[in-house]
Amino acid sequence: DQQVKQNSPSLSVQEGRISILNCDYTNSMFDYFLWYKKYPAEGPTFLISISSIKDKNEDGRFTVFLNKSAKHLSLHIVPSQPGDSAVYFCAAGSGSARQLTFGSGTQLTVLP
Amino acid sequence: EAQVTQNPRYLITVTGKKLTVTCSQNMNHEYMSWYRQDPGLGLRQIYYSMNVEVTDKGDVPEGYKVSRKEKRNFPLILESPSPNQTSLYFCASINSGRGFNNEQFFGPGTRLTVL
């Protein structure tokens, strides 16, 4: 039973428009969440994170929103650029533990 | 340059032939971890290590062993590989000084095929 779910395996967006990637979780003990980006033939790289005490965190073109009551988080990329084309993983963890539970990933394609 | 390295990057082997995938980090991180990535399943944790000589099972430890004799190295050992261990493997380390972020730094991956 997957505790972190990314229900959209792929997403295509036009350059300059907004990309919205979604993630749902079931474990109410999760209290921090991260997004990773992965290019082919490379390891995932950290993008942005959010603690459960916040509902929004912003870093440049990337914003993560957390809705605890719905157990849902989303990553907004605006404006989207062709270099953003990659697989995006959401991940969740709890307490001081260093273990993360990952979603299955969403392939984002930004069309020029 | 701060990094996590893995070797080999690609490996094709046969069932039952013992193999080791090495992982090394130069950031003096205490926490290291191994994941496997499979289509539709994301990254699943195999084993992790909180510090030297301290290792523990993750979500999918069956068929794997690890050791942590030095802080920088965390090899993954497959004593008797089987075809269901064909996967993409990632090693990661964490800067525990980063607080709640728990940002993990990943290696470039090792693609293993077991025939």
Tab-separated table of C-alpha atoms in Angstrom:
chain	number	residue	atom	x	y	z
A	1	ASP	CA	0.000	0.000	0.000
A	2	GLN	CA	1.656	3.179	-1.199
A	3	GLN	CA	1.635	5.875	1.457
A	4	VAL	CA	2.669	8.565	-1.041
A	5	LYS	CA	0.909	8.651	-4.387
A	6	GLN	CA	1.462	10.597	-7.561
A	7	ASN	CA	-1.522	9.675	-9.680
A	8	SER	CA	-0.392	11.364	-12.885
A	9	PRO	CA	2.488	9.496	-14.513
A	10	SER	CA	2.955	12.260	-17.059
A	11	LEU	CA	2.132	15.904	-17.713
A	12	SER	CA	2.729	18.111	-20.769
A	13	VAL	CA	2.740	21.889	-20.527
A	14	GLN	CA	3.500	24.680	-22.941
A	15	GLU	CA	6.570	26.791	-22.254
A	16	GLY	CA	5.715	29.875	-20.200
A	17	ARG	CA	2.575	28.338	-18.692
A	18	ILE	CA	2.147	26.960	-15.195
A	19	SER	CA	2.959	23.336	-14.356
A	20	ILE	CA	1.102	21.809	-11.428
A	21	LEU	CA	2.261	18.462	-10.089
A	22	ASN	CA	0.182	16.742	-7.452
A	23	CYS	CA	0.898	14.340	-4.632
A	24	ASP	CA	-1.368	12.657	-2.073
A	25	TYR	CA	-0.383	10.901	1.116
A	26	THR	CA	-2.166	8.670	3.594
A	27	ASN	CA	0.087	8.655	6.661
A	28	SER	CA	-0.937	11.475	9.010
A	29	MET	CA	2.385	11.113	10.849
A	30	PHE	CA	4.290	12.677	7.950
A	31	ASP	CA	5.383	16.141	8.976
A	32	TYR	CA	7.742	17.213	6.224
A	33	PHE	CA	7.606	16.890	2.485
A	34	LEU	CA	10.126	17.296	-0.293
A	35	TRP	CA	10.153	17.469	-4.057
A	36	TYR	CA	12.984	16.023	-6.112
A	37	LYS	CA	13.714	16.408	-9.801
A	38	LYS	CA	15.378	13.680	-11.837
A	39	TYR	CA	16.947	13.893	-15.275
A	40	PRO	CA	17.760	10.725	-17.264
A	41	ALA	CA	21.016	9.025	-16.254
A	42	GLU	CA	21.326	11.198	-13.133
A	43	GLY	CA	20.333	10.823	-9.506
A	44	PRO	CA	17.413	12.799	-8.084
A	45	THR	CA	18.237	16.326	-6.942
A	46	PHE	CA	16.487	18.217	-4.184
A	47	LEU	CA	14.143	20.950	-5.344
A	48	ILE	CA	12.066	22.323	-2.488
A	49	SER	CA	10.589	21.220	0.830
A	50	ILE	CA	7.852	22.178	3.249
A	51	SER	CA	7.179	21.499	6.898
A	52	SER	CA	3.696	20.580	8.096
A	53	ILE	CA	3.559	23.789	10.115
A	54	LYS	CA	3.383	25.735	6.862
A	55	ASP	CA	0.972	25.649	3.962
A	56	LYS	CA	3.203	27.265	1.374
A	57	ASN	CA	6.887	27.550	0.561
A	58	GLU	CA	8.288	29.457	-2.356
A	59	ASP	CA	11.683	29.403	-4.051
A	60	GLY	CA	11.963	31.357	-7.265
A	61	ARG	CA	9.748	29.772	-9.908
A	62	PHE	CA	8.861	26.864	-7.624
A	63	THR	CA	6.131	26.903	-4.984
A	64	VAL	CA	4.942	23.985	-2.897
A	65	PHE	CA	1.487	24.038	-1.330
A	66	LEU	CA	0.417	21.745	1.492
A	67	ASN	CA	-3.196	20.982	2.410
A	68	LYS	CA	-2.976	18.896	5.560
A	69	SER	CA	-6.699	18.303	5.905
A	70	ALA	CA	-6.804	16.831	2.405
A	71	LYS	CA	-3.395	15.148	2.794
A	72	HIS	CA	-2.405	16.721	-0.477
A	73	LEU	CA	0.562	18.702	-1.710
A	74	SER	CA	1.314	20.259	-5.033
A	75	LEU	CA	4.301	21.764	-6.792
A	76	HIS	CA	3.727	24.792	-9.005
A	77	ILE	CA	6.310	25.820	-11.563
A	78	VAL	CA	5.751	29.169	-13.186
A	79	PRO	CA	6.731	30.020	-15.785
A	80	SER	CA	7.622	26.555	-17.050
A	81	GLN	CA	10.781	26.202	-19.113
A	82	PRO	CA	11.949	23.395	-21.424
A	83	GLY	CA	14.803	22.692	-18.973
A	84	ASP	CA	12.183	21.771	-16.378
A	85	SER	CA	11.370	18.632	-18.369
A	86	ALA	CA	12.217	15.806	-15.958
A	87	VAL	CA	10.654	13.274	-13.619
A	88	TYR	CA	9.429	14.843	-10.379
A	89	PHE	CA	9.168	12.804	-7.186
A	90	CYS	CA	7.422	13.881	-4.035
A	91	ALA	CA	8.649	12.416	-0.761
A	92	ALA	CA	7.496	12.508	2.844
A	93	GLY	CA	9.057	11.881	6.233
A	94	SER	CA	8.274	12.166	9.923
A	95	GLY	CA	10.014	13.338	13.075
A	96	SER	CA	13.771	13.243	13.257
A	97	ALA	CA	13.956	10.068	11.231
A	98	ARG	CA	15.925	10.331	8.040
A	99	GLN	CA	13.771	7.874	6.120
A	100	LEU	CA	11.748	9.188	3.243
A	101	THR	CA	8.799	7.586	1.476
A	102	PHE	CA	8.690	8.453	-2.206
A	103	GLY	CA	5.885	8.658	-4.723
A	104	SER	CA	6.114	6.948	-8.101
A	105	GLY	CA	7.027	10.125	-9.977
A	106	THR	CA	5.501	12.324	-12.682
A	107	GLN	CA	7.217	12.906	-16.024
A	108	LEU	CA	6.895	16.597	-16.863
A	109	THR	CA	7.425	17.648	-20.464
A	110	VAL	CA	7.585	21.359	-21.214
A	111	LEU	CA	6.982	21.995	-24.886
A	112	PRO	CA	8.772	24.904	-26.572
B	1	GLU	CA	33.063	19.237	-5.237
B	2	ALA	CA	30.536	17.709	-2.843
B	3	GLN	CA	29.223	14.488	-4.300
B	4	VAL	CA	28.032	10.930	-3.915
B	5	THR	CA	29.702	8.448	-6.257
B	6	GLN	CA	28.602	4.953	-7.198
B	7	ASN	CA	30.370	2.195	-9.070
B	8	PRO	CA	29.747	0.574	-11.386
B	9	ARG	CA	27.205	2.693	-13.247
B	10	TYR	CA	26.032	-0.244	-15.339
B	11	LEU	CA	26.292	-3.959	-14.628
B	12	ILE	CA	24.944	-7.059	-16.340
B	13	THR	CA	25.393	-10.258	-14.381
B	14	VAL	CA	23.943	-13.744	-14.024
B	15	THR	CA	21.812	-15.284	-11.321
B	16	GLY	CA	23.762	-16.299	-8.236
B	17	LYS	CA	26.997	-14.439	-8.944
B	18	LYS	CA	27.834	-12.277	-5.935
B	19	LEU	CA	28.312	-8.595	-6.619
B	20	THR	CA	29.011	-5.374	-4.752
B	21	VAL	CA	27.974	-1.859	-5.692
B	22	THR	CA	30.143	0.741	-4.019
B	23	CYS	CA	28.976	4.100	-2.717
B	24	SER	CA	31.132	6.892	-1.391
B	25	GLN	CA	30.397	10.443	-0.196
B	26	ASN	CA	32.841	13.254	0.523
B	27	MET	CA	30.561	15.443	2.636
B	28	ASN	CA	31.225	13.795	6.015
B	29	HIS	CA	27.533	12.880	6.308
B	30	GLU	CA	26.532	10.454	9.026
B	31	TYR	CA	23.378	9.124	7.372
B	32	MET	CA	23.510	7.087	4.172
B	33	SER	CA	20.893	5.057	2.390
B	34	TRP	CA	20.266	2.740	-0.573
B	35	TYR	CA	17.179	2.859	-2.793
B	36	ARG	CA	15.945	0.972	-5.794
B	37	GLN	CA	13.785	2.573	-8.445
B	38	ASP	CA	11.310	0.479	-10.394
B	39	PRO	CA	8.680	1.603	-12.933
B	40	GLY	CA	5.467	2.709	-11.245
B	41	LEU	CA	6.905	2.233	-7.750
B	42	GLY	CA	9.150	5.236	-7.278
B	43	LEU	CA	12.158	4.915	-4.988
B	44	ARG	CA	11.999	2.298	-2.270
B	45	GLN	CA	14.505	2.182	0.557
B	46	ILE	CA	16.590	-0.991	0.863
B	47	TYR	CA	18.887	-0.283	3.815
B	48	TYR	CA	20.093	2.757	5.688
B	49	SER	CA	22.882	3.621	8.086
B	50	MET	CA	22.715	6.245	10.818
B	51	ASN	CA	26.470	6.126	11.408
B	52	VAL	CA	29.537	3.891	11.274
B	53	GLU	CA	28.682	0.306	12.249
B	54	VAL	CA	24.968	1.217	12.540
B	55	THR	CA	22.748	-0.173	9.778
B	56	ASP	CA	19.070	-1.035	9.559
B	57	LYS	CA	16.549	-2.439	7.124
B	58	GLY	CA	14.414	-0.234	4.936
B	59	ASP	CA	11.238	-1.239	3.128
B	60	VAL	CA	12.697	-3.862	0.746
B	61	PRO	CA	15.827	-5.404	2.345
B	62	GLU	CA	15.374	-9.015	1.203
B	63	GLY	CA	18.314	-10.276	-0.851
B	64	TYR	CA	20.629	-7.413	0.083
B	65	LYS	CA	23.358	-6.765	2.623
B	66	VAL	CA	25.235	-3.603	3.534
B	67	SER	CA	28.184	-2.620	5.671
B	68	ARG	CA	29.386	0.687	7.122
B	69	LYS	CA	32.965	0.364	8.299
B	70	GLU	CA	33.871	3.948	7.439
B	71	LYS	CA	31.761	7.077	7.394
B	72	ARG	CA	32.340	7.800	3.710
B	73	ASN	CA	31.576	4.330	2.278
B	74	PHE	CA	28.349	2.319	2.219
B	75	PRO	CA	28.563	-0.656	-0.163
B	76	LEU	CA	25.511	-2.653	-1.244
B	77	ILE	CA	26.088	-6.406	-1.488
B	78	LEU	CA	23.995	-8.920	-3.408
B	79	GLU	CA	25.174	-12.333	-2.231
B	80	SER	CA	23.097	-14.294	-4.753
B	81	PRO	CA	21.436	-11.952	-7.233
B	82	SER	CA	18.150	-12.950	-8.827
B	83	PRO	CA	16.314	-11.500	-11.862
B	84	ASN	CA	13.824	-9.657	-9.614
B	85	GLN	CA	16.745	-7.525	-8.411
B	86	THR	CA	17.112	-6.062	-11.878
B	87	SER	CA	16.610	-2.387	-11.134
B	88	LEU	CA	18.092	1.086	-10.940
B	89	TYR	CA	19.890	1.618	-7.641
B	90	PHE	CA	20.638	4.901	-5.913
B	91	CYS	CA	22.836	5.647	-2.955
B	92	ALA	CA	22.107	8.773	-0.922
B	93	SER	CA	23.522	10.672	2.033
B	94	ILE	CA	22.019	13.334	4.253
B	95	ASN	CA	23.430	16.469	5.797
B	96	SER	CA	21.772	16.019	9.158
B	97	GLY	CA	22.700	19.589	10.018
B	98	ARG	CA	20.038	20.868	7.679
B	99	GLY	CA	17.228	20.502	10.180
B	100	PHE	CA	13.791	19.537	8.998
B	101	ASN	CA	14.731	19.582	5.330
B	102	ASN	CA	16.424	16.218	5.523
B	103	GLU	CA	17.625	16.860	2.009
B	104	GLN	CA	19.171	13.732	0.606
B	105	PHE	CA	22.058	13.925	-1.861
B	106	PHE	CA	21.844	11.160	-4.425
B	107	GLY	CA	24.493	9.380	-6.431
B	108	PRO	CA	24.135	9.035	-10.227
B	109	GLY	CA	22.630	5.545	-10.055
B	110	THR	CA	23.672	1.995	-10.948
B	111	ARG	CA	21.623	0.121	-13.519
B	112	LEU	CA	21.779	-3.575	-12.691
B	113	THR	CA	20.516	-6.371	-14.923
B	114	VAL	CA	20.440	-9.920	-13.571
B	115	LEU	CA	19.968	-12.568	-16.253
